[in-house]
Coordinates of C-alpha atoms in Angstrom, one line a residue:
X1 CA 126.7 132.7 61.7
X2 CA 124.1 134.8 60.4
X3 CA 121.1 132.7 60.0
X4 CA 118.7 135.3 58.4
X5 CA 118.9 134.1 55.2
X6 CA 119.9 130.5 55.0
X7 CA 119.1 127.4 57.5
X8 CA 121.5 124.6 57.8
X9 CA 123.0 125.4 54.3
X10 CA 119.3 125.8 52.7
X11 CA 118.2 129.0 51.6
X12 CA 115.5 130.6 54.2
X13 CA 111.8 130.8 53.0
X14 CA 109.9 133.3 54.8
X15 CA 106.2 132.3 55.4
X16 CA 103.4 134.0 52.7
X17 CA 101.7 136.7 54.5
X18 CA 97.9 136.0 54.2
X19 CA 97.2 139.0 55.9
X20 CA 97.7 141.0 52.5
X21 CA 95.1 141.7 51.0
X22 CA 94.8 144.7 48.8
X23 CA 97.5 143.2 46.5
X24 CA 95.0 140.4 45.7
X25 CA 92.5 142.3 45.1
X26 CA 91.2 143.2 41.4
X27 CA 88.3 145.7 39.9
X28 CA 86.6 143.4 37.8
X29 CA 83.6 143.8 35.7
X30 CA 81.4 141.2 36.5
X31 CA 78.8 142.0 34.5
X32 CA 77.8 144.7 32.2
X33 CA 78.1 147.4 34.4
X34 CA 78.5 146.0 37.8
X35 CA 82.4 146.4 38.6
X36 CA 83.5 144.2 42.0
X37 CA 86.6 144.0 43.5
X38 CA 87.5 140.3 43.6
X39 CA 89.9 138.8 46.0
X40 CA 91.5 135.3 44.9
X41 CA 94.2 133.8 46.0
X42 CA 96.0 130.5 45.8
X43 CA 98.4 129.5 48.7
X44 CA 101.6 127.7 48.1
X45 CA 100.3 124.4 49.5
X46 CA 96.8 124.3 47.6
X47 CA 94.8 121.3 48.4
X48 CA 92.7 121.6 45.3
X49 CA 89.6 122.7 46.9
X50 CA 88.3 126.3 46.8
X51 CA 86.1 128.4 49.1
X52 CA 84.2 131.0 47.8
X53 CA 83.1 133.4 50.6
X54 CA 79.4 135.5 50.0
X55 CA 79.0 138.2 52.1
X56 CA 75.8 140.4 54.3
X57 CA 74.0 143.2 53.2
X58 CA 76.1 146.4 54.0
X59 CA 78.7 144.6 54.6
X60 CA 82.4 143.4 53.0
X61 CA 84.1 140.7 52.0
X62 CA 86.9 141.8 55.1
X63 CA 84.3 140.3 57.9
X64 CA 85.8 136.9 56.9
X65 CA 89.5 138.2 57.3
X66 CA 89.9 135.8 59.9
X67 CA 88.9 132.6 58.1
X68 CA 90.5 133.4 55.4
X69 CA 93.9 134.1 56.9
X70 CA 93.2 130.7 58.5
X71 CA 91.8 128.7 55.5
X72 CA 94.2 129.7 53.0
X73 CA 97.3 128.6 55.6
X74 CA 95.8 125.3 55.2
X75 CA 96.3 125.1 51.9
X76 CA 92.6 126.4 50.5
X77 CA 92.5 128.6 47.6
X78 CA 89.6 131.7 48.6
X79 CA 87.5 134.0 46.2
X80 CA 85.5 136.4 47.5
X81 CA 84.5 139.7 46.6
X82 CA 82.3 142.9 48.0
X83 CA 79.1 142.9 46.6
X84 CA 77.8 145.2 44.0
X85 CA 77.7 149.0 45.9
X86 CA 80.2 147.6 49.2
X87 CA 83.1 148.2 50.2
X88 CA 85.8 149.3 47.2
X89 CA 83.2 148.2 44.6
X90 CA 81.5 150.8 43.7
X91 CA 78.1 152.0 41.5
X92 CA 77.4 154.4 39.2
X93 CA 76.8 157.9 40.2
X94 CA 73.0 157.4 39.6
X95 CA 72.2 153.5 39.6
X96 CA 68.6 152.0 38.9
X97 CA 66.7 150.6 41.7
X98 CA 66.5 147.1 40.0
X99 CA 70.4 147.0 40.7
X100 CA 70.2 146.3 43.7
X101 CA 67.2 143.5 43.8
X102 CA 68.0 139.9 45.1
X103 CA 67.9 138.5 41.5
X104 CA 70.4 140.9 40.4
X105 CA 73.0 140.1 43.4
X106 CA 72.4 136.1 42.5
X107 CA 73.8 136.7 39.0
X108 CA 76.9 138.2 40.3
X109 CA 77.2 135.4 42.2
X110 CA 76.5 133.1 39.7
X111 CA 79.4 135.1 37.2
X112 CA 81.7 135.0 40.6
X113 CA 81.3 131.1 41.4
X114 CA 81.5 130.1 36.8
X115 CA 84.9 132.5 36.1
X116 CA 86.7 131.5 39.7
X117 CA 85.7 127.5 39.7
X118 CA 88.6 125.7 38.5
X119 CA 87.1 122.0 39.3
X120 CA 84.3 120.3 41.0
X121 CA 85.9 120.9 44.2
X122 CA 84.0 123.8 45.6
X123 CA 82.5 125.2 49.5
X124 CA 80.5 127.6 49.3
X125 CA 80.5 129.8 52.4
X126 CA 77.9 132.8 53.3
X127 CA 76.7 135.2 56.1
X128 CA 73.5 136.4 56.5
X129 CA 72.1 137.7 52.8
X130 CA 74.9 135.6 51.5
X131 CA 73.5 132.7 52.8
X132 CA 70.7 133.2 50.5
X133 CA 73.4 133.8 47.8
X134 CA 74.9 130.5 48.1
X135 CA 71.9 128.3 48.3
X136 CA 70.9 129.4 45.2
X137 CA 74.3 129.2 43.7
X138 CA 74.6 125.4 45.2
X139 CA 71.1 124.6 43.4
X140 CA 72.0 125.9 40.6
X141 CA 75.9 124.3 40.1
X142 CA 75.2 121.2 42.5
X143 CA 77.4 119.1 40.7
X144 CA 80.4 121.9 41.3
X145 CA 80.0 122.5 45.2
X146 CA 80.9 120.1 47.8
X147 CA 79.5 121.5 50.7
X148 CA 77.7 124.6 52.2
X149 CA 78.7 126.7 55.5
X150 CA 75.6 129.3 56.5
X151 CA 76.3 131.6 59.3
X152 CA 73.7 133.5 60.7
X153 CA 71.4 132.8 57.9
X154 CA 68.1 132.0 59.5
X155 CA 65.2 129.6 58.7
X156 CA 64.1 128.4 55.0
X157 CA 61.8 130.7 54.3
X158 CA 61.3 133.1 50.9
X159 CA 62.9 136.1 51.1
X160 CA 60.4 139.7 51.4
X161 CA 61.1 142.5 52.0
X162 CA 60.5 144.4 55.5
X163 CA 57.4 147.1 55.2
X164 CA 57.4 148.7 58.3
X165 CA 61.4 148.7 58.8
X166 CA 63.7 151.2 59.2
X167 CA 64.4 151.5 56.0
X168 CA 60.6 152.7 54.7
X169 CA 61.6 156.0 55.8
X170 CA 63.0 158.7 53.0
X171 CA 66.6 157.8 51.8
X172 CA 67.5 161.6 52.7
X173 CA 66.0 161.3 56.3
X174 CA 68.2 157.7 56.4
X175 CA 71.4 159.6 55.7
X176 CA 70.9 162.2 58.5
X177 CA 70.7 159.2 60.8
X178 CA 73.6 157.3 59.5
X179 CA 75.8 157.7 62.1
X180 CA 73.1 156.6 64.7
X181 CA 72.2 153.8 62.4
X182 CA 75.8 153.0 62.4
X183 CA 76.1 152.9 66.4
X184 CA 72.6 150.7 67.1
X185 CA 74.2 148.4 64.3
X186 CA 77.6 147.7 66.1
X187 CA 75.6 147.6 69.0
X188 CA 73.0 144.9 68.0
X189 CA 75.4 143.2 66.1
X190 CA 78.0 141.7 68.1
X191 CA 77.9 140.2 71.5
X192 CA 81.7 140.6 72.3
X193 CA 82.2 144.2 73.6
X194 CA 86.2 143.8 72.8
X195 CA 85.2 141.8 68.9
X196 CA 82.7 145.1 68.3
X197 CA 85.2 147.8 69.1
X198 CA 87.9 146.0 66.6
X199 CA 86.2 146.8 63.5
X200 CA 86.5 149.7 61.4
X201 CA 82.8 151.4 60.5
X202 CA 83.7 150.9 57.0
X203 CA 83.7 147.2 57.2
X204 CA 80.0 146.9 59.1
X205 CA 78.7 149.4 56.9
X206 CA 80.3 149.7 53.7
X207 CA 77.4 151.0 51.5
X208 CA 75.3 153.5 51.1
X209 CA 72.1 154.3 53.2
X210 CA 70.3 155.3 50.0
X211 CA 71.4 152.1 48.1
X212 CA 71.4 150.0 51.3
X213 CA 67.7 151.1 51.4
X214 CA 67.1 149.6 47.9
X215 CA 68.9 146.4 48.6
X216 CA 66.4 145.8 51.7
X217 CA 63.4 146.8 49.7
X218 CA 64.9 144.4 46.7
X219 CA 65.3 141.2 49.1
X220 CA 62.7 139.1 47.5
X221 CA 63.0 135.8 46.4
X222 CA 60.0 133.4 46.5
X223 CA 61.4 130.3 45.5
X224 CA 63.7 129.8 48.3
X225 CA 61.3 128.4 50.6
X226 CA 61.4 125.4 53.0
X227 CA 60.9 123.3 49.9
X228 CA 63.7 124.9 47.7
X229 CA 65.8 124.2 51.0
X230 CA 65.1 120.4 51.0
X231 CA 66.4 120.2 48.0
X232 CA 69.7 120.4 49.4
X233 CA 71.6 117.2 49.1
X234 CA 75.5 117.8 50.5
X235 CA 76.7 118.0 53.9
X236 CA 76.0 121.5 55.3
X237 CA 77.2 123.1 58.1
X238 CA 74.8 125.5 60.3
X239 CA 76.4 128.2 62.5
X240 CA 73.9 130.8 64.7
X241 CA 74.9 133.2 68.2
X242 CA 72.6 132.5 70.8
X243 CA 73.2 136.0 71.3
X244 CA 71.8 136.9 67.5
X245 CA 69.1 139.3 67.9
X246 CA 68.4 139.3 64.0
X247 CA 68.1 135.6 63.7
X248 CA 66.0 133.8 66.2
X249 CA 67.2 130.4 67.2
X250 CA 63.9 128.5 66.2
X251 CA 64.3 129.6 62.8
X252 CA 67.9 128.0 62.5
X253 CA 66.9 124.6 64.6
X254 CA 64.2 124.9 61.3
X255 CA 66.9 124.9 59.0
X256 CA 68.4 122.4 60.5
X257 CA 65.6 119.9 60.4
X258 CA 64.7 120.8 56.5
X259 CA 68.4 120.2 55.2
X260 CA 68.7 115.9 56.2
X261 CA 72.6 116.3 55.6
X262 CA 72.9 119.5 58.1
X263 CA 74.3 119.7 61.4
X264 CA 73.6 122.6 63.6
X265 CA 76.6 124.7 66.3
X266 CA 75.1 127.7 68.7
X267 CA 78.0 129.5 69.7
X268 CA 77.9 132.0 72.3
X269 CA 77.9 135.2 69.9
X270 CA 76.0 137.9 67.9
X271 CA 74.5 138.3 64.3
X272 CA 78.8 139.0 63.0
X273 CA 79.6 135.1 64.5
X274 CA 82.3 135.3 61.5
X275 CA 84.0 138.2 63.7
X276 CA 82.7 137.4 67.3
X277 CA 83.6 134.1 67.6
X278 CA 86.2 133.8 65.0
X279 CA 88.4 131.6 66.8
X280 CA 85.4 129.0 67.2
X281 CA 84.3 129.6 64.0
X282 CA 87.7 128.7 62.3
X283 CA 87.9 125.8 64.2
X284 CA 84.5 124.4 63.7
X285 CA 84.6 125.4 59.6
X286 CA 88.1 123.3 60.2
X287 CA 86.8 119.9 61.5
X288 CA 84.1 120.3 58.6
X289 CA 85.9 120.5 55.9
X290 CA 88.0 117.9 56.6
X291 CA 85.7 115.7 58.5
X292 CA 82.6 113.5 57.1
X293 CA 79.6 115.0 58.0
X294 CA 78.4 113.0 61.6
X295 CA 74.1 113.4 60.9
X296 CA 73.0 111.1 63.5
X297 CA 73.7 114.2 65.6
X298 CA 71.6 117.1 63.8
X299 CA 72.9 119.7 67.3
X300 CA 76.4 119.6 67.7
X301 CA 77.2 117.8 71.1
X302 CA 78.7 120.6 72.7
X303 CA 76.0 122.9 71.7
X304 CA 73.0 121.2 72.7
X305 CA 70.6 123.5 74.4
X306 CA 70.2 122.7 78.2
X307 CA 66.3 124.1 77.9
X308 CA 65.4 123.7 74.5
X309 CA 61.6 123.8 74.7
X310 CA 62.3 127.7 76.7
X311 CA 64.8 128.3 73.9
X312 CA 62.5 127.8 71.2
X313 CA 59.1 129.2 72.7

């Protein structure tokens, strides 16, 4: 018998391919002029939670393919989106410098979490920059969000921008170096030589260098200091690479000692842990959404530095 199509009498149902994304994706105007591609979806066993997923600067909302792919066969329901100038959303032909400031970003994220929130069930989960993005969006809809997953974001500190960085040079010199940029990015990036050879330019650096030079020169947020961070009153998950070279491991053992309800995994990976270490990562994000949150053991057991004092110096 020919069992393509039916099992034991019963019709055959072929498992939802979460690997699909484009046809979930929409060109939405977020705001008054600032069109972002949103991805949503809902999977067929929805648990009545959502995660919404806030990417890096430069980067897309595609470094999370693996957790979403992962998350959504558990039954969560995902928005994301690329942010304002990345990936397929895309900026006028001559935008404003103040487009691309922090405070602009946090309203799309803001219009992003209020249109997509269908209850008070709600993670928020952000890498580097959006990390930022979702503390702010957690202090501002506390009673909405659950709990908060930052990966790779670093200590509490206000955001400034970087004076003597890379990116105080001429936006027209910057583009001649792009694809050097490019190349020392992959390379500082990741600490998984098979992980950094996996994924497409276009996904590490999907904006461009002119308006990726505004967005560093527009990171500036005062308020979210170690005191905005203590604020912070839901379980929160803390995820850093020992490997990071953007993020040094003091500042996140920091974090983790401002947020009381936080608990802190060093995995063995780069600044792109959501790509690195995705495996891990899926597994740990996993056993936190679906566990209470243990506090009386701020470093994760299996994490604990074997020479923390040399670690931290």
């Amino acid at each position: 018998n020919n069992l393509s199509s039916k099992t034991h009498g019963m019709p055959y149902k072929v498992s939802p391919n979460y690997d699909n994304y484009t046809q979930h994706e929409k060109l939405t105007e977020i705001r008054k002029r600032r069109n972002v591609v949103v991805y949503e979806r809902s999977p067929e066993n929805y648990n009545n939670t959502t995660l919404f997923f806030y990417h890096g600067a430069g980067g897309t909302y595609k470094q999370f393919k693996s957790q979403i792919s992962h998350l959504l066969r558990l039954g969560y329901r995902v928005v994301t989106c690329d942010m304002f100038a990345h990936g397929k959303s895309k900026c006028p032909a001559r935008p404003e410098n103040y487009m691309f400031t922090f405070e602009q970003y946090c309203y799309d994220a803001l219009r992003l979490f209020d249109r997509y929130s269908v209850n008070n069930h709600n993670v928020l989960i952000g890498h580097s920059y959006g990390t930022s993005l979702c503390t702010l969006v957690y202090n501002e809809r506390q009673s909405k969000v659950k709990k908060l997953i930052l990966i790779s974001g670093g200590g509490p500190f206000a955001l400034a921008p970087e004076d003597f960085s890379l990116f105080s040079l001429p936006a027209s010199l910057l583009s001649c170096f792009k694809p050097l940029i490019l190349k020392v990015f992959k390379e500082v990036c990741f600490h998984s030589p098979v992980k950094k050879s996996s994924v497409p330019n276009s996904e590490l650096l999907s904006i461009e260098i002119g308006n990726l030079q505004q967005v560093m020169r527009g990171q500036k947020w005062d308020e979210g200091d170690e005191a905005y961070h203590a604020l912070i009153n839901c379980p929160v998950l803390l995820l850093v690479g020992r490997h990071d070279k953007f993020i040094p491991l003091a500042d996140e053992m920091t974090m983790n000692l401002v947020i009381s309800q936080s608990v802190l995994h060093v995995l063995e990976g780069g600044h792109m842990l959501p790509i690195d270490c995705s495996d891990e990562v899926n597994d740990i994000i996993t056993s936190f959404l679906i566990n209470d949150l243990d506090v009386h053991s701020k470093l994760h057991e299996n994490t604990i530095l074997k020479k923390p004092q040399e670690e931290v110096t």
